[in-house]
Short mmCIF file of C-alpha atoms in Angstrom, two decimals:
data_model
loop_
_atom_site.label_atom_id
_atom_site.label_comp_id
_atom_site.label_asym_id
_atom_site.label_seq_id
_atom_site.Cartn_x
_atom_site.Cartn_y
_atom_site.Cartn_z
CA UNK A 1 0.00 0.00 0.00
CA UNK A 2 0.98 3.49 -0.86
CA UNK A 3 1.55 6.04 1.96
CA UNK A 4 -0.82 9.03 2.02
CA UNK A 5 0.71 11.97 2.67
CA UNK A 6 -0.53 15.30 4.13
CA UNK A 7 1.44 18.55 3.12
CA UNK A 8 0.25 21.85 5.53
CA UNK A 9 1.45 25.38 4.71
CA UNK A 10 -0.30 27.44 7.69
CA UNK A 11 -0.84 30.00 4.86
CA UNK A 12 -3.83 29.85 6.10
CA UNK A 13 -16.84 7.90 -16.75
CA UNK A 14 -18.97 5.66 -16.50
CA UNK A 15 -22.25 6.78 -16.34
CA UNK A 16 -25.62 5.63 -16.64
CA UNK A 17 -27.58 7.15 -19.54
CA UNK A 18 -30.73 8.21 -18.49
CA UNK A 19 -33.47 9.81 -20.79
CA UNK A 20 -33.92 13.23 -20.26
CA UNK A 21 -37.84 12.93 -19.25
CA UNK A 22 -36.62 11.12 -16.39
CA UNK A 23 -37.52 13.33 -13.26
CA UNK A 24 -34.24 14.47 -11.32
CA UNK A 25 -34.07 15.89 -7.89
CA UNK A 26 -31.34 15.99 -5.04
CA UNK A 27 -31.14 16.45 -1.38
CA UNK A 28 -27.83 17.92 0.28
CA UNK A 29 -27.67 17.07 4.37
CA UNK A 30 -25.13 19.46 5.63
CA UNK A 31 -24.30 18.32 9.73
CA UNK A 32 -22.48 21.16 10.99
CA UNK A 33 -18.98 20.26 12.83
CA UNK A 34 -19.73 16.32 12.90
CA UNK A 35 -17.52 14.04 12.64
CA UNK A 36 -17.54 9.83 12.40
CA UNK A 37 -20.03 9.14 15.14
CA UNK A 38 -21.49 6.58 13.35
CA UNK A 39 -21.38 2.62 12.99
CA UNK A 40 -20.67 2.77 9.09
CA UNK A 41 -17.27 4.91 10.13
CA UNK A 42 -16.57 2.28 12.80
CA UNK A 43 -18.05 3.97 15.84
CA UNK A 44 -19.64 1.14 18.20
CA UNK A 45 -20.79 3.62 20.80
CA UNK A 46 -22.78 6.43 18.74
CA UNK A 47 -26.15 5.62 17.66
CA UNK A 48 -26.90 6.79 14.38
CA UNK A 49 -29.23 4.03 12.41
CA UNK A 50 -30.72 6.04 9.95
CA UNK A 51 -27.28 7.46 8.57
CA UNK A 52 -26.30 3.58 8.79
CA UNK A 53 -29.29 2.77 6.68
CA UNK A 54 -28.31 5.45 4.27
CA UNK A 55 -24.95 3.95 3.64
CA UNK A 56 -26.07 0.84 3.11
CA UNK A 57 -28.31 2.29 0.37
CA UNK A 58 -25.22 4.06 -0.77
CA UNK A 59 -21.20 4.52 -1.19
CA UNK A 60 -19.48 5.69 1.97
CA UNK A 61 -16.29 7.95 1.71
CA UNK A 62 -13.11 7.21 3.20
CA UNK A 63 -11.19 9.61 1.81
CA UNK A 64 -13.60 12.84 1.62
CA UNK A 65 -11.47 16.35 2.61
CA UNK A 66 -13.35 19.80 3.23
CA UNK A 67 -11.80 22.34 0.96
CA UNK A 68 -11.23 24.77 4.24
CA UNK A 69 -12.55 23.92 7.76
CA UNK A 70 -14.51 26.40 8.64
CA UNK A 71 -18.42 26.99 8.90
CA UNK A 72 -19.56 29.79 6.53
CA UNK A 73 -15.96 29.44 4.23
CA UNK A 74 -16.85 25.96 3.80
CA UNK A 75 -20.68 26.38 2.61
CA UNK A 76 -19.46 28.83 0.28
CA UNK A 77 -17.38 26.29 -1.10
CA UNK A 78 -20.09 23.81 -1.36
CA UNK A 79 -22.68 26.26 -2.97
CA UNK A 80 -20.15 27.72 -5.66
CA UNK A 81 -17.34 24.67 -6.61
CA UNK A 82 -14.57 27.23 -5.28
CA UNK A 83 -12.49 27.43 -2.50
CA UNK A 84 -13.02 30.27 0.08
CA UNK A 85 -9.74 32.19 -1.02
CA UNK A 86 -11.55 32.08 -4.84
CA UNK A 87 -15.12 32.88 -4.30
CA UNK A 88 -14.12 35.87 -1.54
CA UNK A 89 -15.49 34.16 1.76
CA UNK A 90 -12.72 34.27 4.03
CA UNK A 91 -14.22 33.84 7.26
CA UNK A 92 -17.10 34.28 9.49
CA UNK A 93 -20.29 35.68 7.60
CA UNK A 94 -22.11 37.20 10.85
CA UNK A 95 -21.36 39.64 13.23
CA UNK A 96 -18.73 41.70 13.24
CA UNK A 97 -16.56 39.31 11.10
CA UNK A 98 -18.82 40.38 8.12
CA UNK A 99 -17.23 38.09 5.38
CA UNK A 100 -19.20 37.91 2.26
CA UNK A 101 -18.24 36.17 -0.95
CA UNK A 102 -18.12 38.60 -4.44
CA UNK A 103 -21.23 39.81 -5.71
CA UNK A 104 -20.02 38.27 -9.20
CA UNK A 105 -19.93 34.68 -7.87
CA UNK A 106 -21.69 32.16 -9.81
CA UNK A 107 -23.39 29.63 -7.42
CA UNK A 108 -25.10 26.45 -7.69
CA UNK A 109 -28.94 27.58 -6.52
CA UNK A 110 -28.40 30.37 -9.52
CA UNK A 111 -26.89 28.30 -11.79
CA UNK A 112 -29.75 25.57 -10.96
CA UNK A 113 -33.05 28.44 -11.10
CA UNK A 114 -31.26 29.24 -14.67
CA UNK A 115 -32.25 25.67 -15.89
CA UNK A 116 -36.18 25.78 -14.05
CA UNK A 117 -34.78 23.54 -11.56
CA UNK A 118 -36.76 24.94 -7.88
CA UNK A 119 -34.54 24.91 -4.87
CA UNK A 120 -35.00 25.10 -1.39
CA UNK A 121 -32.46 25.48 1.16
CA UNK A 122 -33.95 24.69 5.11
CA UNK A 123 -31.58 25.12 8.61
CA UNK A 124 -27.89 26.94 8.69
CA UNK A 125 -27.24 29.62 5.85
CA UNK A 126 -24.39 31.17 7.12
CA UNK A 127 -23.26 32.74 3.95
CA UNK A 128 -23.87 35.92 1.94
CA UNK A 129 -25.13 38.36 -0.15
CA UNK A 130 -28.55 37.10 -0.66
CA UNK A 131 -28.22 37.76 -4.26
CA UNK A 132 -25.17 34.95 -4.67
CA UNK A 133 -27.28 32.50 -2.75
CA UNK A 134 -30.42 32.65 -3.43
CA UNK A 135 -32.66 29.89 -3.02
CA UNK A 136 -36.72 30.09 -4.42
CA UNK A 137 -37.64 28.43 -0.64
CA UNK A 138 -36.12 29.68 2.04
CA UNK A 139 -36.33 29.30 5.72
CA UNK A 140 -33.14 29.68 7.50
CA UNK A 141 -31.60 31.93 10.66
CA UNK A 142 -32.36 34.77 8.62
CA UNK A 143 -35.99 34.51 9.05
CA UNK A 144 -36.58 32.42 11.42
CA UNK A 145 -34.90 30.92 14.65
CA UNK A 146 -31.49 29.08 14.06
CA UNK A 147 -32.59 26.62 16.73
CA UNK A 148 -35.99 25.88 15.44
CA UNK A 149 -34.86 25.51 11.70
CA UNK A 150 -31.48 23.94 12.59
CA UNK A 151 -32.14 21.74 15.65
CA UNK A 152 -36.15 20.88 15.68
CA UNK A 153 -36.60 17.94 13.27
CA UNK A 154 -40.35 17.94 13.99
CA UNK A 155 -39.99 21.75 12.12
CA UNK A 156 -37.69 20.90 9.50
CA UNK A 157 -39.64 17.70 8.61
CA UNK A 158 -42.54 20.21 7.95
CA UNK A 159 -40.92 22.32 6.18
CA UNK A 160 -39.30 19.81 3.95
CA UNK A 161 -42.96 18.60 3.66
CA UNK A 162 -43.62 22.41 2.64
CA UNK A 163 -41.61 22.21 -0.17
CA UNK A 164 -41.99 18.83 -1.43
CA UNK A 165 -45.34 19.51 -1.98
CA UNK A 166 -45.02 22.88 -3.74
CA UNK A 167 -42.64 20.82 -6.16
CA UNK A 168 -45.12 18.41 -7.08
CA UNK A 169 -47.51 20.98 -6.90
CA UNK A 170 -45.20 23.06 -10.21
CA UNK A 171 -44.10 19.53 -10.95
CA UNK A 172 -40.43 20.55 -11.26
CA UNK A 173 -37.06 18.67 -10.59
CA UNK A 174 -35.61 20.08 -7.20
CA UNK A 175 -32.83 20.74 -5.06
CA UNK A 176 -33.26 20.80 -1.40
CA UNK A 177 -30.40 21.95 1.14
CA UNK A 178 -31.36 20.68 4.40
CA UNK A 179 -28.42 22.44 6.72
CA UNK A 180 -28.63 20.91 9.92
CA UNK A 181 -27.40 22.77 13.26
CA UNK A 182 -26.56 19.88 14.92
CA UNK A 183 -24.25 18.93 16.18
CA UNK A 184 -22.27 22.41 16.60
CA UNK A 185 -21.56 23.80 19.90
CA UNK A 186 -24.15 26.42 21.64
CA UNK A 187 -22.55 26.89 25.51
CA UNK A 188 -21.71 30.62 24.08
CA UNK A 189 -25.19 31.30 23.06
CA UNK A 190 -27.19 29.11 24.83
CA UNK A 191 -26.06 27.50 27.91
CA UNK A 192 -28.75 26.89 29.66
CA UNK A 193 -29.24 23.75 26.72
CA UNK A 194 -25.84 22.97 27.52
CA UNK A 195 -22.81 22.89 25.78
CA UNK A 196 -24.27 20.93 22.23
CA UNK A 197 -27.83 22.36 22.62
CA UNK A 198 -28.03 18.62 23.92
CA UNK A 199 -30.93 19.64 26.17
CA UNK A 200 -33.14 21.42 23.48
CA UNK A 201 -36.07 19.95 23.23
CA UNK A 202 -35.48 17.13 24.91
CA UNK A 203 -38.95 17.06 27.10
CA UNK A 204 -37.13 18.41 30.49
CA UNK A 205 -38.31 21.38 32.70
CA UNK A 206 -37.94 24.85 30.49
CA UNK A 207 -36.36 22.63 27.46
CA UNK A 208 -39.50 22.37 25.43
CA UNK A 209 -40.47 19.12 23.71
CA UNK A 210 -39.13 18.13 20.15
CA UNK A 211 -42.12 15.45 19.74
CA UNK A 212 -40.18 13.61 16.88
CA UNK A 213 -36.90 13.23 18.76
CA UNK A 214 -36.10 10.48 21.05
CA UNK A 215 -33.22 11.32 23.31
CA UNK A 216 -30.19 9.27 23.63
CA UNK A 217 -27.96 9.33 26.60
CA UNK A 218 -24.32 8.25 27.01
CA UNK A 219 -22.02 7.66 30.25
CA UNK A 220 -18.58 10.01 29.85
CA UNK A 221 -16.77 6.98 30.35
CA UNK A 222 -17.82 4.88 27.98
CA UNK A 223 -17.63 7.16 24.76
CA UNK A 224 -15.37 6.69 22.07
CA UNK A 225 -12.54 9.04 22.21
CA UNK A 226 -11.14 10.35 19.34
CA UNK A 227 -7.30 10.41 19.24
CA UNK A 228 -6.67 14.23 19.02
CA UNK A 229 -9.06 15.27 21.91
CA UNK A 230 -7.09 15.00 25.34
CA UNK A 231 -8.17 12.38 27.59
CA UNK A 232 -9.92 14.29 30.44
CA UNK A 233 -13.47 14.23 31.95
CA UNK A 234 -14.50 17.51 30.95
CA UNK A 235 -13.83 16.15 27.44
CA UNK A 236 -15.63 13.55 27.77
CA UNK A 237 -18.56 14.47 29.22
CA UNK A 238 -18.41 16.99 25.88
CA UNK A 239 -18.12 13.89 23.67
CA UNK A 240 -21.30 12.48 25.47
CA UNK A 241 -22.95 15.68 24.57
CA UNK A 242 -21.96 15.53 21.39
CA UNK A 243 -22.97 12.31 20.76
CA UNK A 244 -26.74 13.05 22.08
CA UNK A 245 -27.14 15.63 19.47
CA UNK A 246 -25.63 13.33 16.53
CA UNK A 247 -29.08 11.67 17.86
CA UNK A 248 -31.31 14.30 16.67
CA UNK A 249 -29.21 14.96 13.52
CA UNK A 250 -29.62 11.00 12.95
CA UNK A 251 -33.46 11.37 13.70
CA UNK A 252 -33.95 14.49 11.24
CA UNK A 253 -32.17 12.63 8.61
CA UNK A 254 -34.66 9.57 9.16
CA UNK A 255 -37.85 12.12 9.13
CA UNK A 256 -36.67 13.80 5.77
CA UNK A 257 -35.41 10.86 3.95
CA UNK A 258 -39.22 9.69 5.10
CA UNK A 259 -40.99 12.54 3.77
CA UNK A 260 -39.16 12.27 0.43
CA UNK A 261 -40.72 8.48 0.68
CA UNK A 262 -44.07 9.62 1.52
CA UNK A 263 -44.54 11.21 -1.64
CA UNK A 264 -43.19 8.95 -4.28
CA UNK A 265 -40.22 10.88 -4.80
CA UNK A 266 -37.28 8.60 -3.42
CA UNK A 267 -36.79 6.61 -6.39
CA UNK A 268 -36.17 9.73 -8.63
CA UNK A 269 -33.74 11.57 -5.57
CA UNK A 270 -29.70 11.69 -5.40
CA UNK A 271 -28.88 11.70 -1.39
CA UNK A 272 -25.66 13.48 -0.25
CA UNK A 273 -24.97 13.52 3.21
CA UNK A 274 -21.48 15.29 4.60
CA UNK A 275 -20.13 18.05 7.04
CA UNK A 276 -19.33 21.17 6.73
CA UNK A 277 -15.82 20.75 8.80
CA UNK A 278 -13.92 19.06 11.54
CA UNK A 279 -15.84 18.72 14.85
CA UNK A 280 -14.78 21.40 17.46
CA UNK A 281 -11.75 19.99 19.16
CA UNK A 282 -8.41 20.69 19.28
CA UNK A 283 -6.76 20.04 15.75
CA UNK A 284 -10.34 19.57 14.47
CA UNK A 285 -11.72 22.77 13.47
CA UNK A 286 -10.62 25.66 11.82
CA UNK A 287 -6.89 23.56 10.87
CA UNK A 288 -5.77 22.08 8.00
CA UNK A 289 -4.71 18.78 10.15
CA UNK A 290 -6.78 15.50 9.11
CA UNK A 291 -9.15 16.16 12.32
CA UNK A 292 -10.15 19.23 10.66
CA UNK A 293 -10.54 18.72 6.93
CA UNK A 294 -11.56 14.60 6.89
CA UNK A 295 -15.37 14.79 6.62
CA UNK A 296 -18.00 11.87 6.74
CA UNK A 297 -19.75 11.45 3.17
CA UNK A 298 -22.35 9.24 2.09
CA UNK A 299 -23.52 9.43 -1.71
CA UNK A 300 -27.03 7.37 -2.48
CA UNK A 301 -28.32 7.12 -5.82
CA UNK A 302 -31.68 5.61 -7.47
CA UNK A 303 -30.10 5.09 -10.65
CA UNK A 304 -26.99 3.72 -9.20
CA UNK A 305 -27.31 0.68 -7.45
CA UNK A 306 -23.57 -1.53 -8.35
CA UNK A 307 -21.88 -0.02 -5.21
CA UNK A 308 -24.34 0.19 -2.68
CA UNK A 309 -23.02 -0.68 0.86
CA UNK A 310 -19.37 -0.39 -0.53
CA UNK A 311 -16.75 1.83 0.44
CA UNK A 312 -14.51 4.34 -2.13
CA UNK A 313 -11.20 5.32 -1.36
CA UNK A 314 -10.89 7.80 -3.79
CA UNK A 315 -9.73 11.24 -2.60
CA UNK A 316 -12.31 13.11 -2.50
CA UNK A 317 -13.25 16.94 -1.74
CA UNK A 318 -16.13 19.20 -0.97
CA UNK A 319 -15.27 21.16 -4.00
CA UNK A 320 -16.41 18.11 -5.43
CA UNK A 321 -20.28 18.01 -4.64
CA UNK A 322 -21.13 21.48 -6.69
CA UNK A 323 -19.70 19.63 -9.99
CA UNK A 324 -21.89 16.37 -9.03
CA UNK A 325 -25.11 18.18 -8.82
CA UNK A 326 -24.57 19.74 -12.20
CA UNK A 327 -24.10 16.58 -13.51
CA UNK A 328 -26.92 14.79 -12.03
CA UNK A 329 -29.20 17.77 -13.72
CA UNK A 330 -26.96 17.51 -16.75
CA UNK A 331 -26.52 21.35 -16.38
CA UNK A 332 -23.12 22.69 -17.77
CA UNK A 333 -20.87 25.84 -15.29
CA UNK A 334 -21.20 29.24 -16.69
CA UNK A 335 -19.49 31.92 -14.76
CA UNK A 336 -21.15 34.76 -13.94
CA UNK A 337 -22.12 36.90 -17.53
CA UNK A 338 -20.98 40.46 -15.59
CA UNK A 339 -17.50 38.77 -14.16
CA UNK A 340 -14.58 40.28 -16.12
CA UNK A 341 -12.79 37.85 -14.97
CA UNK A 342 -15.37 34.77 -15.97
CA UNK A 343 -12.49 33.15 -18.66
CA UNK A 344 -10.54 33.01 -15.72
CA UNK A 345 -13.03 31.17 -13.82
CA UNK A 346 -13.39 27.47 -13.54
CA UNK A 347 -14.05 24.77 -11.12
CA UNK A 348 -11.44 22.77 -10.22
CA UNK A 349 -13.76 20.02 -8.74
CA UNK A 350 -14.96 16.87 -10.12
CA UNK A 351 -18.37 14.81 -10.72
CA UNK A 352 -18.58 12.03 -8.15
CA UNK A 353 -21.09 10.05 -10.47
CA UNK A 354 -18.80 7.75 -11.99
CA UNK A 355 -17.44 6.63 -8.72
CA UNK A 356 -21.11 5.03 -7.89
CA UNK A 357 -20.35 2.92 -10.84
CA UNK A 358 -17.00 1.95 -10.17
CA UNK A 359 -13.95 2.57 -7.99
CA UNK A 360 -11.43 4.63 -10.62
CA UNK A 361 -7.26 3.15 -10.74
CA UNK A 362 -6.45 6.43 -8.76
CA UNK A 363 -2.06 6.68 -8.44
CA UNK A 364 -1.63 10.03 -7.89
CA UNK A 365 -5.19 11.21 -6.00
CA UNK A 366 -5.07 14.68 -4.33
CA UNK A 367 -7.44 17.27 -2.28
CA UNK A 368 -6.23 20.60 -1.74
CA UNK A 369 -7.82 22.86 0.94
CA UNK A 370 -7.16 26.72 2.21
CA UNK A 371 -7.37 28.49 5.73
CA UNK A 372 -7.95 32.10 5.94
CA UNK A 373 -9.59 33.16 8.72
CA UNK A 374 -12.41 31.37 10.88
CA UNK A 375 -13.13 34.38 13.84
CA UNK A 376 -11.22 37.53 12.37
CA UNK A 377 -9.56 38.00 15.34
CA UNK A 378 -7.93 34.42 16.03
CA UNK A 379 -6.89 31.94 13.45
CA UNK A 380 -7.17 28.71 15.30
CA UNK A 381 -9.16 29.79 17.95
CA UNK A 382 -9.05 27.25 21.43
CA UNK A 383 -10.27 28.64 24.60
CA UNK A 384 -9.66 25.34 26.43
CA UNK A 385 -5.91 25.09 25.55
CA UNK A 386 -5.45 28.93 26.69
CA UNK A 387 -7.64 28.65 29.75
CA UNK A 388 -5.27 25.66 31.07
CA UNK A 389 -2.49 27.21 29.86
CA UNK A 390 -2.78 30.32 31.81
CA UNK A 391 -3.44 28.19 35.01
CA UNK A 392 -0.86 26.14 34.93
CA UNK A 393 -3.15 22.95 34.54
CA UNK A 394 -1.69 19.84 32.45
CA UNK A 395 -3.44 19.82 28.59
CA UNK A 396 -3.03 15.75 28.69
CA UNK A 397 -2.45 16.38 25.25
CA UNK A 398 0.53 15.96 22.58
CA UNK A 399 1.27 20.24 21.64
CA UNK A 400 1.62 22.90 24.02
CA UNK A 401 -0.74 26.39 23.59
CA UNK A 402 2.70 28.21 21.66
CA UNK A 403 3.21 25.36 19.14
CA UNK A 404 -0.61 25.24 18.59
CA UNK A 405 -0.23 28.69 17.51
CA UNK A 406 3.28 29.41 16.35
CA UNK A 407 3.94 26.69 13.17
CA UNK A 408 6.03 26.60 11.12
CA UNK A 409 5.64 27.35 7.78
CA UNK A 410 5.48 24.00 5.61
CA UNK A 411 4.26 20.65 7.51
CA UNK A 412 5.13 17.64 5.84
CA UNK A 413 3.25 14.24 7.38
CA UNK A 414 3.54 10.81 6.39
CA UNK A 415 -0.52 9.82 7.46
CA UNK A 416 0.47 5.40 6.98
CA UNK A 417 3.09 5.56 9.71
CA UNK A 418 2.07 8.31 11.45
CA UNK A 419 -1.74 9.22 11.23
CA UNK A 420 -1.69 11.22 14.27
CA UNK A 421 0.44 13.55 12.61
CA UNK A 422 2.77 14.34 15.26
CA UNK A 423 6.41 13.86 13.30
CA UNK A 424 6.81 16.60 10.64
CA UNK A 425 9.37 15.31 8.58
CA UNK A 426 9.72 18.38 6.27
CA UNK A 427 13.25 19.02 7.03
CA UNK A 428 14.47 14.97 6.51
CA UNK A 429 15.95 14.69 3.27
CA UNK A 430 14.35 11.61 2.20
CA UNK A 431 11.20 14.26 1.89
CA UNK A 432 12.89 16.87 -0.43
CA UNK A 433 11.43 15.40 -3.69
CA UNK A 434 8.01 14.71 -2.05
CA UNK A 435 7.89 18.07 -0.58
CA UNK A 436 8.56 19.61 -3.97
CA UNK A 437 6.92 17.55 -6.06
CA UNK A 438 3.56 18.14 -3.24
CA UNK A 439 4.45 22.19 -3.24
CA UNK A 440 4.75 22.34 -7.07
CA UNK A 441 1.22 20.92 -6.79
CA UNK A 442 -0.31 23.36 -4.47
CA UNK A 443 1.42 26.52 -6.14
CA UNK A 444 0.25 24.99 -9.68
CA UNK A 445 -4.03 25.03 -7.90
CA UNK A 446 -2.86 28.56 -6.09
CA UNK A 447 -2.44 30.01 -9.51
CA UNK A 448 -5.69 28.06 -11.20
CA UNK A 449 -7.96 29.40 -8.37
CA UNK A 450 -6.50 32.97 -8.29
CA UNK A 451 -5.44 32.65 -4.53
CA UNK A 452 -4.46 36.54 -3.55
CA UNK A 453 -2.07 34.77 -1.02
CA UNK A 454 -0.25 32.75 -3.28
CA UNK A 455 3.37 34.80 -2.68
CA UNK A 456 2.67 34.89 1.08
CA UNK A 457 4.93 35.29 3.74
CA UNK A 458 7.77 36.67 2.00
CA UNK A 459 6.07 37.99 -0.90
CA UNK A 460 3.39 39.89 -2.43
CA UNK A 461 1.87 39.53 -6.18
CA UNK A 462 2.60 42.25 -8.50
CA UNK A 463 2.67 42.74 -12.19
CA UNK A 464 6.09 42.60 -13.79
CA UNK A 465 6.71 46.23 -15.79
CA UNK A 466 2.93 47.44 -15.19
CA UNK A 467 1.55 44.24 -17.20
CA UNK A 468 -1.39 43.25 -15.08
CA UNK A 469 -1.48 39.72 -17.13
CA UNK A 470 2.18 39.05 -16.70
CA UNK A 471 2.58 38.59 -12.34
CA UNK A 472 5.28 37.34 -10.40
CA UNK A 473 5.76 36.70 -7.09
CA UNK A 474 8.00 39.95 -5.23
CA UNK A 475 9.90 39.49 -2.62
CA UNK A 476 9.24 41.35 0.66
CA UNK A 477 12.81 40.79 2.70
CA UNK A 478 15.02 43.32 2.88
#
């Protein structure tokens, strides 16, 4: 077996021919910050059946990447084909943060109305303007409550219910973005539900009643750590929180998938469930280490039924699931018309279709993913880390607060023999023509996706003798 490898700079087919009068529609399930709690990923404590049943009906990623890991970033990714760094969302949409991508962006719910296809996006928006995404059905945080949209299933299931039957109702192909909340943290916002919203709903005194949802408990000591969280109670007991709202995710996905069912549509409906990013631990989040960027994927298909229950391998990326939608509507990307920049413009993702068909010879297989900013003011933010730092109290963990924040510049990890990540071997000479070879690579995708940082930190873009087509990287030392 080969070894995969994992470069970090902290810059931060065969298909199935199916006649056109055949109805197409798709559902997207976005869980925000989950991770592998789930049997089909090889978790035996997490209950999760209805995401097992889905994977049975369909082809389970092993190798799926987030293009950057990092809530609104990331959906902008997923709605447009293009990384964060190309489509202009480099961090946090709300608040004061206030990143937006361009108002020239083409995006998939445009490009999707163009072709009298009706969308619908229910739960976690998260990105901006409303003119880039703009959906024809639309009930999200901006006009309603994130927690009723994001975390109720009996009020999403309605509202899918809403739109399925207005579909039927035009009698037009859809696309339906059902954004979960769960199972993100909400101690910051909401503590009195605890720190995963884990008491929402759940029936208790002042929690309100989710009548669809069927709470399930875990014991701290019994969950199943993953490797990069520090072994500690408080962690644990965080996991177990966790884990209860991976419930309710698991139950929405159940009640939607069941709605979809109820009206004779399932047979005619592609099913993509992922995340959004890394779950919210240290090394998980908002970095470009595996625990940030690895994300669960499950990809079911009516027409494709040869790989069902089966596992790919195939590195795979987020970037990825704009160019499989246009596919599966057979709808070709056209940048924006009023982009003077739309020959530059093109996605550097790839249609996932064939894979349902048949697992591709794949030598040289490679994601690439970018990290701007996640809160503008901290770039891998970690308020456990810093709060034990400053009092003196062990982490129990393998990095200290300073080399969590001060990296160096390249990262070089070799994942076979050390999937922890915790030897960079960058400097070891036996890397040199790996690390160039991977950093020709990267520079080669800077350049296609028109990343403003590709001459950063010693340099800075500039035209050579005025020519704005003719750039070079400049050096900044003096």
């Amino acid at each position: 077996m080969s070894s995969k490898w994992i470069l970090i700079t902290t810059l931060c087919y065969l298909f199935i021919n199916i006649s056109k009068a055949t109805p197409r529609n798709a559902i997207l399930m976005l869980a925000d910050d989950a991770g592998f709690e789930m049997r089909s990923y090889r978790n035996k404590i997490c209950q999760a059946p209805n995401l097992d049943k889905l994977a049975k009906e369909g082809l389970i990623f092993n190798n799926a990447y987030t293009s950057v890991s990092s809530c609104s970033p990331s959906r902008s990714a997923i709605l447009t084909g293009l990384p964060s760094h190309q489509n202009g969302m480099y961090g946090l949409h709300q608040g004061v943060h206030h990143f937006q991508s361009f108002d020239n962006v083409q995006s998939l719910p445009k490009l999707l109305k163009q072709n009298n296809i009706r969308t619908g996006i229910i739960g976690k928006k998260h990105v901006g303007p409303s003119e880039v995404f703009s959906f024809d059905y639309s009930q999200t945080e901006e006009n309603n409550s994130i927690l009723q949209v994001g975390r109720n299933i009996t009020k999403i299931k309605l509202l899918v219910r809403e739109f399925l039957a207005e579909s039927r109702r035009t009698n037009q192909s859809f696309f339906l973005y059902v954004a979960f909340h769960d199972p993100h943290r909400c101690g910051h916002t909401n503590p009195e539900y605890g720190n995963f919203c884990e008491k929402f709903g759940n029936g208790d005194v002042g929690m309100g009643t989710i009548p669809d949802w069927s709470p399930i408990y875990y014991q701290w000591e019994q969950v199943q750590l993953p490797y990069f969280v520090q072994d500690t109670e408080a962690a644990r007991r965080d996991i177990a929180a966790q884990y209860t709202t991976i419930s309710r995710l698991d139950q929405g996905v159940g009640l939607v998938l069941k709605e979809l069912e109820d009206v004779g549509l399932k047979d005619d409906t592609l099913v993509i469930y992922t995340s959004d990013n890394g779950i919210p631990f240290p090394n998980g989040r908002t970095n470009l280490y595996d625990p940030g960027m690895a994300e669960p994927m499950i990809i079911s298909s009516p027409y494709h039924k040869d790989r069902r229950n089966q596992v790919t391998y195939s590195m795979t990326s987020l970037l990825d699931i704009a160019p499989t939608l246009l596919d599966w509507f057979n709808v070709s990307y056209q940048a924006d018309p009023y982009n003077y920049d739309t020959h530059e413009i093109k996605l550097t993702g790839k249609s996932l279709l064939p894979l349902l068909v048949e697992e591709p010879v794949e030598k040289d297989g490679i994601v690439f993913a970018s990290q701007t900013h996640h809160e503008i003011t901290m770039y891998y933010p970690m308020r456990d880390l810093l709060n034990r730092t400053r009092s003196n109290m062990p982490l129990r963990w393998t990095k200290s607060l300073n080399t969590y924040y001060n990296r160096p510049e390249w990262e070089l990890y070799d994942l076979k023999y050390d999937p922890e990540e915790l030897n960079n071997i960058i400097n070891k000479s036996s890397s040199q023509p790996i690390f160039k070879e991977l950093s020709m690579k990267l520079f080669d995708w800077q350049k296609v996706t028109n990343d403003p940082w590709i001459c950063a930190p010693t340099g800075v873009l500039e035209p050579i003798d005025g020519d704005k087509n003719n750039l070079r990287c400049m050096s900044t030392d003096f």
